[in-house]
Coordinates of C-alpha atoms and ligand atoms in Angstrom, one line a residue:
M1 CA -81.8 -139.5 62.5
Q2 CA -84.6 -138.1 61.4
F3 CA -87.3 -138.8 63.3
A4 CA -89.5 -140.2 60.5
E5 CA -86.8 -142.5 60.1
F6 CA -86.8 -143.8 63.5
A7 CA -91.0 -143.8 62.8
A8 CA -90.7 -145.9 60.3
R9 CA -88.4 -148.5 61.6
A10 CA -91.1 -149.0 64.7
S11 CA -93.7 -149.1 61.5
E12 CA -91.8 -151.9 60.4
M13 CA -91.1 -154.1 63.9
E14 CA -94.8 -153.4 64.9
T15 CA -96.4 -155.3 61.6
E16 CA -93.2 -158.0 62.6
P17 CA -94.9 -161.5 63.8
A18 CA -91.6 -163.0 63.8
D19 CA -89.2 -162.9 67.6
L20 CA -86.1 -163.3 65.5
A21 CA -86.9 -161.3 63.0
T22 CA -87.5 -158.1 65.0
V23 CA -84.1 -159.1 66.4
A24 CA -83.0 -157.9 63.4
L25 CA -85.3 -154.9 62.7
V26 CA -83.6 -153.6 65.9
R27 CA -80.1 -154.8 65.4
D28 CA -81.0 -152.7 61.5
L29 CA -82.1 -149.7 63.3
F30 CA -79.3 -149.8 66.2
C31 CA -76.5 -150.1 63.3
D32 CA -77.5 -147.1 61.6
A33 CA -78.3 -144.6 64.2
G34 CA -74.8 -143.3 64.3
D35 CA -74.5 -140.7 67.0
D36 CA -78.3 -141.5 68.7
L37 CA -77.3 -144.8 69.4
T38 CA -78.6 -144.3 73.2
V39 CA -81.4 -141.8 72.5
V40 CA -82.6 -145.1 69.9
V41 CA -82.2 -147.2 71.9
R42 CA -84.3 -146.0 75.1
F43 CA -86.7 -145.1 72.2
V44 CA -87.1 -147.8 71.2
Q45 CA -88.5 -149.5 74.8
G46 CA -90.7 -145.7 74.7
R47 CA -88.5 -144.6 77.2
V48 CA -86.8 -140.9 77.3
F49 CA -85.0 -141.7 80.7
P50 CA -83.0 -144.7 81.4
A51 CA -84.5 -147.4 83.2
W52 CA -82.5 -146.4 86.9
D53 CA -83.9 -142.5 86.5
S54 CA -87.5 -141.9 88.0
T55 CA -87.5 -138.6 86.2
T56 CA -91.1 -138.7 84.3
L57 CA -92.3 -136.8 81.7
D58 CA -95.7 -135.9 83.5
V59 CA -97.7 -136.2 80.7
G60 CA -101.5 -137.5 81.4
P61 CA -103.4 -138.5 78.4
R62 CA -105.3 -135.3 79.0
L63 CA -103.2 -133.3 78.1
L64 CA -101.6 -135.2 75.2
R65 CA -105.3 -135.3 73.8
E66 CA -105.7 -131.5 74.0
A67 CA -102.1 -130.6 72.1
I68 CA -102.9 -133.2 69.7
A69 CA -106.1 -131.8 69.0
R70 CA -104.5 -128.5 68.9
A71 CA -101.6 -129.7 66.1
A72 CA -104.6 -131.2 64.4
G73 CA -106.0 -127.7 63.9
Q74 CA -108.8 -125.4 65.1
N75 CA -112.3 -127.4 64.1
V76 CA -110.6 -130.6 66.5
T77 CA -111.2 -130.2 69.9
A78 CA -110.0 -132.1 72.9
G79 CA -113.1 -133.9 72.7
D80 CA -112.6 -134.7 69.0
V81 CA -109.8 -136.2 69.9
E82 CA -111.4 -138.5 72.9
D83 CA -114.7 -140.1 71.3
R84 CA -111.6 -141.1 68.5
L85 CA -109.8 -142.9 71.0
A86 CA -112.6 -144.2 72.3
D87 CA -112.6 -145.9 68.9
A88 CA -109.5 -146.7 68.2
G89 CA -108.2 -148.0 71.5
E90 CA -104.6 -146.7 71.4
I91 CA -103.4 -142.9 71.3
G92 CA -101.3 -143.7 68.8
A93 CA -103.6 -144.4 66.2
V94 CA -105.8 -141.4 67.1
A95 CA -102.8 -139.4 66.2
A96 CA -101.7 -141.1 62.9
G97 CA -105.4 -140.3 61.6
Y98 CA -104.8 -136.8 61.8
D99 CA -102.8 -134.6 59.5
F100 CA -100.9 -132.1 61.3
G101 CA -99.5 -130.6 58.0
G102 CA -102.2 -127.6 57.7
Q103 CA -99.8 -125.4 60.3
R104 CA -96.7 -126.5 59.2
G105 CA -96.3 -123.0 57.3
L106 CA -97.0 -121.7 60.5
A107 CA -94.5 -123.7 62.2
A108 CA -91.8 -122.9 60.0
F109 CA -92.6 -119.2 60.3
A110 CA -92.3 -119.2 63.6
G111 CA -88.8 -120.9 64.2
G112 CA -89.4 -124.0 63.3
G113 CA -87.2 -124.4 60.6
G114 CA -89.7 -126.2 58.3
D115 CA -87.8 -129.2 58.1
G116 CA -88.0 -132.9 60.0
L117 CA -87.7 -133.6 63.6
S118 CA -84.7 -135.2 64.4
V119 CA -84.4 -137.9 67.1
R120 CA -82.0 -135.6 69.0
E121 CA -84.2 -132.7 69.0
V122 CA -87.8 -134.9 69.9
D123 CA -85.2 -136.1 72.6
E124 CA -84.3 -132.9 74.1
T125 CA -87.6 -131.2 73.5
L126 CA -88.6 -134.4 75.7
R127 CA -85.8 -133.9 78.4
E128 CA -86.9 -129.8 78.7
L129 CA -90.9 -131.2 79.3
A130 CA -89.8 -133.4 82.1
A131 CA -87.7 -130.4 83.7
A132 CA -91.0 -128.4 83.6
S133 CA -92.3 -127.3 87.1
G134 CA -94.3 -125.0 89.0
A135 CA -96.5 -122.4 88.1
G136 CA -97.5 -122.7 84.6
S137 CA -95.6 -125.4 83.9
E138 CA -98.6 -127.2 82.2
D139 CA -99.2 -124.5 79.4
R140 CA -95.3 -124.7 78.8
K141 CA -95.6 -128.7 78.5
L142 CA -99.1 -128.1 76.1
N143 CA -96.9 -125.7 73.9
T144 CA -94.0 -128.2 73.2
L145 CA -96.2 -130.6 72.8
F146 CA -98.0 -128.7 70.5
G147 CA -94.7 -127.8 68.6
L148 CA -94.1 -131.4 68.1
F149 CA -97.0 -133.0 66.9
N150 CA -97.2 -129.4 64.8
R151 CA -94.2 -130.8 62.9
A152 CA -94.7 -134.1 62.5
S153 CA -96.1 -136.8 59.6
P154 CA -99.0 -139.1 60.4
E155 CA -97.0 -142.2 61.1
E156 CA -94.1 -139.5 63.4
A157 CA -96.9 -138.7 65.5
K158 CA -98.4 -141.5 66.1
Y159 CA -95.1 -142.9 67.5
L160 CA -94.4 -139.4 69.9
A161 CA -98.1 -139.6 71.0
R162 CA -96.8 -143.3 72.5
L163 CA -93.0 -142.1 73.3
V164 CA -94.9 -139.2 75.6
L165 CA -97.2 -142.2 77.1
G166 CA -94.0 -144.4 77.3
E167 CA -95.6 -146.9 75.7
M168 CA -93.8 -148.6 72.2
R169 CA -96.4 -151.4 71.3
I170 CA -94.0 -152.6 69.0
G171 CA -93.5 -155.9 70.8
V172 CA -90.0 -155.1 71.7
G173 CA -88.9 -155.9 75.2
E174 CA -85.9 -156.0 77.2
G175 CA -84.5 -159.1 75.6
T176 CA -85.0 -158.1 72.4
V177 CA -82.8 -155.1 73.0
R178 CA -80.3 -157.3 74.4
D179 CA -80.7 -159.4 71.9
A180 CA -80.1 -157.1 69.5
V181 CA -77.0 -155.1 71.3
A182 CA -75.2 -158.5 71.6
E183 CA -76.0 -159.4 67.6
A184 CA -75.6 -155.5 66.2
F185 CA -71.8 -154.9 68.3
L186 CA -70.3 -158.2 69.7
A187 CA -71.5 -161.2 67.5
G188 CA -69.5 -162.0 64.5
P189 CA -71.0 -162.8 61.0
E190 CA -73.3 -165.8 61.0
V191 CA -71.8 -168.6 59.0
D192 CA -74.9 -170.3 56.5
D193 CA -73.5 -172.0 54.2
D194 CA -76.2 -172.0 51.7
E195 CA -76.2 -168.0 52.1
G196 CA -72.3 -167.3 52.2
D197 CA -72.6 -164.5 49.3
E198 CA -74.3 -162.8 52.4
D199 CA -71.8 -163.1 55.3
D200 CA -70.2 -160.4 54.7
I201 CA -72.8 -158.0 55.1
A202 CA -73.6 -158.0 59.1
T203 CA -69.9 -158.8 60.8
G204 CA -69.2 -156.6 63.4
G205 CA -66.4 -154.1 61.3
D206 CA -69.8 -153.5 59.1
A207 CA -72.1 -152.9 62.0
D208 CA -70.1 -149.7 63.1
D209 CA -69.8 -148.6 59.0
D210 CA -73.7 -149.2 59.2
A211 CA -73.5 -147.0 62.3
E212 CA -71.4 -144.6 60.8
D213 CA -73.3 -143.9 57.8
G214 CA -76.8 -143.5 59.6
A215 CA -75.1 -140.5 61.5
S216 CA -74.3 -139.3 58.2
G217 CA -77.8 -138.6 57.7
D218 CA -78.5 -141.0 54.6
G219 CA -82.3 -140.2 53.9
T220 CA -84.7 -141.9 56.1
D221 CA -85.9 -145.0 54.3
T222 CA -82.2 -147.6 54.2
A223 CA -84.0 -150.9 56.6
A224 CA -87.0 -150.4 54.9
E225 CA -86.1 -151.0 51.4
E226 CA -83.6 -153.4 52.4
S227 CA -86.1 -157.1 54.3
V228 CA -84.5 -158.7 56.5
S229 CA -83.9 -161.8 55.0
D230 CA -81.5 -159.6 52.2
R231 CA -79.4 -159.3 55.7
A232 CA -77.3 -161.5 56.7
T233 CA -78.5 -162.2 60.4
T234 CA -75.6 -162.6 62.9
H235 CA -75.7 -164.8 65.7
A236 CA -74.7 -163.7 69.6
T237 CA -73.5 -166.4 71.9
A238 CA -74.2 -166.9 74.9
D239 CA -71.7 -165.5 76.1
E240 CA -72.5 -162.3 74.4
L241 CA -75.5 -162.1 75.4
A242 CA -74.5 -162.5 79.3
A243 CA -72.4 -160.0 79.1
V244 CA -74.6 -157.9 77.5
E245 CA -77.3 -158.3 80.1
R246 CA -74.4 -158.4 83.1
A247 CA -73.6 -154.7 81.9
L248 CA -77.7 -154.4 81.8
Q249 CA -78.2 -155.5 85.2
V250 CA -75.6 -153.5 87.0
S251 CA -76.5 -150.1 84.9
N252 CA -80.4 -150.2 84.2
D253 CA -79.2 -148.2 80.8
Y254 CA -79.8 -149.9 77.8
G255 CA -78.5 -147.0 76.3
M256 CA -75.3 -146.7 77.4
V257 CA -74.8 -150.6 77.1
A258 CA -75.4 -150.4 73.7
R259 CA -72.9 -147.5 73.2
V260 CA -70.2 -148.8 75.3
A261 CA -70.9 -152.5 73.6
R262 CA -70.3 -150.7 70.1
E263 CA -67.5 -148.8 71.6
E264 CA -65.2 -150.7 73.7
G265 CA -67.0 -154.9 72.8
R266 CA -67.3 -156.9 75.5
D267 CA -64.1 -155.7 77.3
G268 CA -66.2 -152.2 77.7
L269 CA -69.1 -154.3 78.8
E270 CA -67.4 -155.9 81.4
A271 CA -65.3 -153.0 82.9
V272 CA -69.2 -151.7 83.0
R273 CA -69.8 -150.7 87.1
L274 CA -71.9 -150.4 89.3
E275 CA -72.7 -146.3 90.7
V276 CA -73.5 -144.3 93.7
G277 CA -76.9 -143.0 93.0
R278 CA -78.1 -145.1 90.4
P279 CA -80.0 -148.0 91.0
V280 CA -80.0 -151.4 90.5
Q281 CA -82.7 -153.6 90.3
A282 CA -83.4 -155.8 94.1
M283 CA -82.7 -159.5 94.0
L284 CA -86.4 -161.4 94.6
A285 CA -86.7 -164.5 96.0
Q286 CA -88.6 -167.9 95.5
A287 CA -91.2 -169.6 98.1
G288 CA -89.2 -172.7 99.6
T289 CA -88.3 -174.6 102.6
V290 CA -85.2 -175.3 105.0
T291 CA -85.6 -179.2 103.6
D292 CA -84.8 -177.3 100.5
A293 CA -82.1 -174.8 101.5
L294 CA -80.5 -177.2 103.2
E295 CA -80.8 -180.6 100.3
A296 CA -79.6 -177.7 98.1
W297 CA -76.8 -176.0 99.3
D298 CA -75.7 -178.7 102.4
E299 CA -76.2 -175.1 105.0
A300 CA -78.1 -172.4 105.1
A301 CA -77.6 -168.3 105.3
V302 CA -80.9 -167.7 107.7
E303 CA -81.9 -164.4 108.4
R304 CA -84.5 -162.5 109.9
K305 CA -88.0 -161.4 107.4
F306 CA -88.3 -157.9 108.0
D307 CA -92.2 -156.8 107.1
G308 CA -91.5 -154.2 105.4
A309 CA -91.0 -152.0 102.2
R310 CA -88.2 -152.8 100.2
V311 CA -85.2 -149.7 100.0
Q312 CA -81.7 -149.9 98.3
V313 CA -79.7 -147.1 99.7
H314 CA -77.1 -145.4 98.1
V315 CA -74.2 -143.0 100.3
A316 CA -71.9 -140.8 97.8
S317 CA -69.6 -139.0 99.7
G318 CA -70.8 -135.1 100.2
D319 CA -68.9 -132.4 99.2
E320 CA -65.3 -132.4 101.5
E321 CA -64.2 -128.7 100.5
E322 CA -67.6 -127.2 101.9
G323 CA -68.0 -130.4 104.3
A324 CA -71.1 -131.1 103.0
A325 CA -72.6 -134.6 104.7
A326 CA -73.0 -137.9 102.8
D327 CA -75.9 -137.5 100.0
V328 CA -77.8 -140.3 100.7
S329 CA -80.6 -141.0 97.8
L330 CA -83.4 -143.7 98.9
F331 CA -85.1 -146.2 95.9
S332 CA -87.8 -148.5 96.0
R333 CA -87.8 -151.9 94.9
N334 CA -88.8 -150.3 91.6
M335 CA -86.1 -148.3 91.6
D336 CA -88.2 -145.1 92.4
D337 CA -86.4 -142.2 94.0
V338 CA -87.9 -142.4 97.5
T339 CA -85.6 -140.3 99.6
D340 CA -87.3 -137.2 99.8
A341 CA -90.0 -139.3 102.1
L342 CA -88.4 -140.8 104.6
P343 CA -85.9 -138.6 106.2
E344 CA -85.0 -139.9 109.4
V345 CA -84.0 -142.7 107.2
V346 CA -81.7 -140.5 105.3
E347 CA -80.3 -139.1 108.6
F348 CA -79.7 -142.3 110.4
V349 CA -77.8 -143.2 107.2
A350 CA -76.0 -139.9 106.6
D351 CA -75.1 -140.4 110.1
H352 CA -74.0 -143.8 110.3
V353 CA -72.7 -145.3 107.2
D354 CA -69.6 -144.3 105.4
A355 CA -69.6 -143.4 102.1
P356 CA -69.5 -144.8 99.3
A357 CA -72.1 -147.8 99.8
I358 CA -74.6 -149.2 98.4
L359 CA -77.4 -151.4 100.6
D360 CA -80.1 -153.0 100.3
G361 CA -83.0 -154.1 103.2
E362 CA -86.5 -152.7 104.3
V363 CA -87.9 -149.7 105.6
V364 CA -90.2 -151.1 108.8
A365 CA -92.4 -149.1 110.4
V366 CA -91.0 -149.4 114.4
D367 CA -93.3 -148.3 117.6
D368 CA -91.8 -146.1 120.8
D369 CA -89.6 -149.8 121.6
G370 CA -88.7 -149.9 118.3
E371 CA -90.8 -152.8 117.9
P372 CA -91.4 -153.2 114.2
L373 CA -95.3 -152.5 113.5
P374 CA -97.4 -154.4 110.4
F375 CA -96.5 -153.6 106.7
Q376 CA -99.4 -150.8 106.6
E377 CA -97.8 -148.6 108.7
V378 CA -95.0 -148.4 106.3
L379 CA -96.9 -147.6 103.4
R380 CA -98.3 -144.5 104.7
R381 CA -95.0 -143.4 105.0
F382 CA -92.9 -145.0 102.2
R383 CA -94.4 -142.8 98.6
R384 CA -95.1 -139.7 100.3
K385 CA -94.7 -136.5 98.5
H386 CA -96.9 -134.0 101.2
D387 CA -97.3 -133.6 105.0
V388 CA -93.7 -136.2 105.1
D389 CA -93.1 -133.5 108.2
R390 CA -97.1 -134.5 110.0
M391 CA -96.7 -138.3 108.7
R392 CA -93.3 -138.7 110.6
E393 CA -94.6 -137.8 113.7
E394 CA -97.1 -140.3 113.5
V395 CA -95.5 -142.9 111.9
R396 CA -91.5 -143.8 113.0
V397 CA -90.0 -145.7 110.3
E398 CA -86.1 -147.1 110.1
L399 CA -83.9 -149.1 108.3
R400 CA -82.8 -152.6 108.6
A401 CA -80.3 -153.5 106.4
F402 CA -79.6 -157.0 104.7
D403 CA -77.1 -156.6 102.1
C404 CA -74.1 -154.8 100.6
L405 CA -73.8 -154.3 96.7
H406 CA -70.7 -152.2 96.6
A407 CA -68.7 -150.3 99.9
G408 CA -65.8 -148.4 99.7
G409 CA -65.2 -148.2 96.3
E410 CA -65.4 -151.8 95.7
D411 CA -68.5 -153.8 93.9
L412 CA -69.7 -157.0 95.8
L413 CA -72.5 -157.8 93.1
D414 CA -70.1 -161.1 93.0
A415 CA -69.0 -162.1 96.6
P416 CA -71.0 -164.3 98.4
V417 CA -73.9 -163.3 101.1
T418 CA -71.1 -164.5 104.0
E419 CA -68.6 -162.2 102.4
R420 CA -71.6 -159.2 101.8
H421 CA -73.0 -159.4 105.0
A422 CA -69.6 -159.3 106.6
R423 CA -69.2 -156.1 104.9
L424 CA -72.3 -154.7 106.2
S425 CA -71.9 -155.4 109.3
E426 CA -68.2 -153.9 109.6
L427 CA -70.5 -150.6 107.8
V428 CA -74.1 -150.4 109.4
P429 CA -74.7 -150.1 113.5
E430 CA -75.8 -153.3 114.8
S431 CA -79.4 -152.3 115.6
A432 CA -79.7 -151.6 111.8
V433 CA -78.6 -155.0 110.1
S434 CA -80.5 -158.3 109.7
G435 CA -79.1 -160.8 111.9
L436 CA -77.3 -163.8 110.3
L437 CA -76.8 -167.6 111.1
V438 CA -75.1 -169.9 108.9
S439 CA -76.1 -173.4 109.6
D440 CA -76.8 -176.8 108.4
D441 CA -78.7 -177.5 112.0
E442 CA -82.7 -177.7 111.4
G443 CA -82.8 -177.2 114.7
E444 CA -81.0 -173.7 114.6
I445 CA -82.8 -173.0 112.2
A446 CA -85.9 -173.3 113.3
A447 CA -85.2 -171.5 117.5
F448 CA -83.6 -168.4 114.6
E449 CA -87.3 -168.1 113.0
E450 CA -88.6 -168.6 116.5
A451 CA -87.0 -165.9 117.9
S452 CA -87.8 -164.3 114.8
L453 CA -91.3 -164.6 115.1
D454 CA -91.5 -163.8 118.7
A455 CA -89.5 -160.5 118.0
G456 CA -92.7 -159.6 115.6
H457 CA -90.7 -160.2 111.7
E458 CA -92.4 -162.4 109.1
G459 CA -90.2 -165.0 109.6
V460 CA -86.9 -166.0 107.8
M461 CA -85.2 -166.0 104.5
L462 CA -82.7 -168.5 103.7
K463 CA -80.1 -167.5 100.8
N464 CA -77.4 -169.9 99.3
P465 CA -74.3 -168.8 101.5
D466 CA -71.8 -168.8 98.4
S467 CA -74.0 -167.5 96.1
T468 CA -73.6 -163.4 94.5
Y469 CA -76.0 -160.9 94.0
S470 CA -77.8 -161.0 90.9
P471 CA -80.3 -157.4 90.3
G472 CA -84.0 -158.9 89.4
D473 CA -83.7 -161.6 89.4
R474 CA -86.0 -164.5 91.5
G475 CA -84.1 -167.4 91.3
K476 CA -83.4 -170.4 93.9
N477 CA -80.4 -168.7 95.8
W478 CA -83.1 -166.7 97.7
L479 CA -85.9 -168.3 99.5
K480 CA -89.0 -166.8 101.8
R481 CA -89.5 -169.9 103.5
K482 CA -93.2 -171.3 103.4
P483 CA -95.6 -171.0 105.9
D484 CA -96.6 -174.4 106.9
V485 CA -98.9 -175.7 104.2
E486 CA -101.3 -178.3 106.7
T487 CA -100.7 -179.2 111.0
V488 CA -101.6 -182.2 112.3
D489 CA -102.9 -183.3 115.5
L490 CA -100.5 -185.7 117.0
V491 CA -100.4 -187.9 120.3
V492 CA -97.9 -187.1 122.6
T493 CA -96.8 -190.1 124.1
G494 CA -93.0 -188.9 125.2
A495 CA -91.2 -185.9 126.3
E496 CA -87.8 -184.9 127.8
W497 CA -86.5 -182.8 130.4
G498 CA -84.9 -179.4 129.4
E499 CA -81.8 -178.6 130.1
G500 CA -80.0 -175.1 131.1
R501 CA -82.3 -172.4 131.7
R502 CA -85.2 -174.6 131.0
A503 CA -84.6 -177.2 133.3
N504 CA -86.8 -178.0 135.3
H505 CA -89.8 -178.5 132.1
L506 CA -90.3 -180.8 129.9
G507 CA -88.4 -179.3 126.3
T508 CA -88.8 -182.2 123.7
F509 CA -92.0 -183.7 122.9
L510 CA -92.5 -187.0 121.2
L511 CA -95.0 -187.2 119.1
S512 CA -97.3 -190.3 117.8
A513 CA -100.1 -190.9 115.3
R514 CA -102.8 -192.9 116.0
D515 CA -102.4 -196.8 115.0
G516 CA -105.4 -199.1 115.4
D517 CA -105.4 -199.0 119.1
D518 CA -102.1 -198.2 119.6
Y519 CA -99.9 -195.4 118.8
A520 CA -97.4 -195.3 116.1
T521 CA -94.1 -192.4 116.8
I522 CA -93.3 -189.9 113.6
G523 CA -90.6 -187.3 115.3
N524 CA -90.3 -184.7 117.9
V525 CA -91.1 -181.1 118.4
A526 CA -89.0 -178.3 120.3
T527 CA -89.7 -175.6 118.5
G528 CA -92.8 -172.9 118.3
I529 CA -92.9 -172.7 122.3
T530 CA -92.7 -169.3 124.5
D531 CA -91.3 -170.2 127.7
E532 CA -94.3 -169.4 129.3
E533 CA -96.5 -172.3 127.2
L534 CA -93.3 -174.3 127.9
A535 CA -94.5 -174.0 131.7
D536 CA -98.1 -174.3 131.1
L537 CA -97.0 -177.7 129.2
S538 CA -94.6 -179.2 131.9
A539 CA -97.8 -178.9 134.5
L540 CA -100.3 -180.5 131.7
L541 CA -98.1 -183.7 131.1
E542 CA -96.5 -183.9 134.7
P543 CA -99.0 -186.1 135.7
E544 CA -99.0 -188.7 132.7
I545 CA -95.3 -189.9 133.4
V546 CA -95.3 -193.2 133.2
S547 CA -91.6 -194.1 133.5
E548 CA -88.1 -192.1 133.3
D549 CA -85.0 -193.1 132.4
G550 CA -82.3 -190.2 132.5
Q551 CA -84.1 -187.2 130.7
T552 CA -86.0 -189.4 128.8
V553 CA -90.0 -189.6 129.9
E554 CA -92.5 -191.8 129.1
L555 CA -95.8 -190.4 129.1
N556 CA -99.3 -191.8 128.9
P557 CA -101.2 -190.8 125.6
A558 CA -103.6 -188.1 126.4
V559 CA -102.7 -184.7 125.1
V560 CA -103.0 -183.9 122.1
F561 CA -100.7 -181.3 119.8
E562 CA -101.2 -179.6 116.7
V563 CA -98.0 -179.5 115.1
G564 CA -96.7 -177.7 111.8
Y565 CA -94.3 -179.1 109.4
E566 CA -92.5 -178.7 106.0
E567 CA -92.8 -182.1 104.5
I568 CA -93.3 -185.5 105.8
Q569 CA -90.7 -188.2 104.7
R570 CA -90.2 -191.5 105.3
S571 CA -88.0 -192.7 107.9
P572 CA -86.1 -195.6 109.7
T573 CA -86.0 -193.4 112.7
Y574 CA -90.0 -193.8 113.9
S575 CA -92.3 -196.3 114.4
S576 CA -94.6 -194.9 111.9
G577 CA -91.9 -195.0 109.4
Y578 CA -92.1 -191.2 108.6
A579 CA -90.5 -188.2 109.8
L580 CA -91.5 -184.8 109.9
R581 CA -88.9 -182.6 108.9
F582 CA -89.5 -179.0 110.6
P583 CA -91.7 -179.6 113.0
R584 CA -93.3 -176.9 114.9
F585 CA -95.6 -176.8 117.9
V586 CA -98.7 -174.8 116.7
A587 CA -101.4 -175.5 120.0
V588 CA -102.8 -177.8 122.9
R589 CA -105.9 -179.3 121.0
E590 CA -107.9 -179.5 124.1
D591 CA -110.7 -180.5 122.3
K592 CA -109.5 -183.4 121.1
T593 CA -108.4 -186.7 122.7
P594 CA -106.1 -189.3 121.5
A595 CA -109.0 -191.5 119.7
D596 CA -109.4 -187.9 117.7
A597 CA -106.3 -187.6 116.9
D598 CA -104.4 -188.5 113.3
S599 CA -104.1 -191.6 112.4
L600 CA -101.6 -193.6 110.1
E601 CA -103.2 -194.2 107.5
R602 CA -103.5 -190.2 107.4
I603 CA -99.8 -189.6 107.5
E604 CA -99.3 -192.0 104.6
R605 CA -102.4 -190.0 102.5
L606 CA -100.5 -186.5 103.5
A607 CA -96.8 -188.2 102.5
E608 CA -97.7 -189.5 98.9
S609 CA -99.9 -186.2 98.1
Q610 CA -97.0 -183.9 98.4
Ligands
AMP701 P1 -92.1 -161.2 99.8 O1 -92.8 -160.1 99.6 O2 -93.1 -162.0 100.0 O3 -91.9 -161.9 98.4 O4 -90.7 -161.5 99.7 C1 -89.5 -161.5 99.5 C2 -89.8 -159.7 99.9 O5 -89.1 -160.3 101.5 C3 -87.7 -158.9 99.5 O6 -88.0 -158.5 98.5 C4 -87.3 -157.9 100.5 O7 -88.8 -156.8 100.3 C5 -88.3 -158.5 102.1 N1 -87.1 -159.3 102.8 C6 -87.4 -158.7 104.3 N2 -86.0 -159.2 104.6 C7 -85.4 -159.5 104.0 C8 -83.7 -160.6 103.9 N3 -83.6 -160.5 105.2 N4 -83.6 -161.0 103.0 C9 -84.2 -160.9 100.9 N5 -85.4 -159.9 101.4 C10 -86.1 -159.8 102.6

């Protein structure tokens, strides 16, 4: 495909306000792209490289302005381009405002051939440009860009400039590309009674024919001549869209997915697998509570929430004949390659994890005892390109893995959390794996959270034990436990002696709200209290014991606890008629007497305002 044709199509998309019509334009472009399909699919999104590839052209706005100025003629300076940019606000419009044709003869003489740019040539040239590095690379980049602009029409220059900066501004997002791929290569013809005579235009088969036509390079303006309404619109089914979406999630390569859809259809898309070395988008979490988790799934998979930077670990087998160690790559949450910044993580993984594998986890900074350090410390290491060895001495980082997406040649995206975690534990030494508790018991979960906080972690993550790994999804299957929103101050009116190690201490504390001159019970708190605090609390409360019945004691209302909670719900269990969900001890309010504690009215108000 000629780049001029691509630019003409892009221009049409840019002026088309309606989403559906834009999808149709993109679909038609894909159908006509022939052998250039992969490149064209990337170009409409302003990409030269697939989304998973962190290679960049490394051309800044300044270099681009200089290249445009040079191609625009001897009288134009980079400063002139900058002035125009200040007016136009956008480099594409500026580039389109120059007539680069003046030097075309010269370019032809110098080997440009005089013919127009092709999509493939632009792609290859930009890839070469991305690979330029070292001394003189800036000049080489400038020359290369000059060469391209020098042969561009105003419309081509517009989209070339935008492509170089990575934003096409034609209203074609990822969803549009997905829909267009499905419509172009999977969907059958639209059945439309009114316009039945057009049904034969855009069948899947015709789409392929169109593509071949495009490959034979017939002119530049097919789509421009044929308005959207002239072509039948195919409508992909939800299943077809899902098949494209799924392949995209697994590969992050729109170009490849479009090619597979065209050449192998749905079966081909379903066969797209993870590849070690090609990162996928990280699954994300919503805020939620233990109550939400247990209500939705009956039981929750609970893991420590590490306070670090997300990392996806890819372990490929080294060259066995050469006896090379495993080949480890690390990617950030945005799929940037951060391997070189984290050599000790690479070494750890190469030494301990069998290839092939893909893991998900966090890189945390740790002190000399291996205890976690605050998040800011990791940031000093995470994307560092220089002085890595020196910084390695200053801030130590370690891997904490919490998921396994691929092991021993098997994709595990569709396996449940529990199975993925089991595979992870087989692959990675215990010290580098998040613990996993699967429980339906709030108390047990609270104790796990407490241990996690005590160990210096951020808290806990709650996961649906049966859920699969859906890349890029911020769904309801992963919840980061919300910190308690409010605390209440309640009077301790009873307690229970602990068990085992805690047998000599009061352990569980009965809490009450003020109810007139009396107290109404609202729940027990047993979590959030360290051993040391427990000893202090027992000493504080023992003098208040009024009566004992087995392990249970009744206390004088004398001490006020500040308590966090997730939710207040109605409950017949306590005399107040309410219960605290997930209560956690925060502090003894030594500054408050029972008369200052929260009243039942306030509890009612809090319950209503939830
Ligand atoms: P937030 O950054 O507050 O949105 O919390 C979600 C992030 O917590 C994830 O994107 C991970 O980077 C991080 N995280 C820490 N520990 C875990 C874990 N066990 N499971 C999932 N994500 C975790």
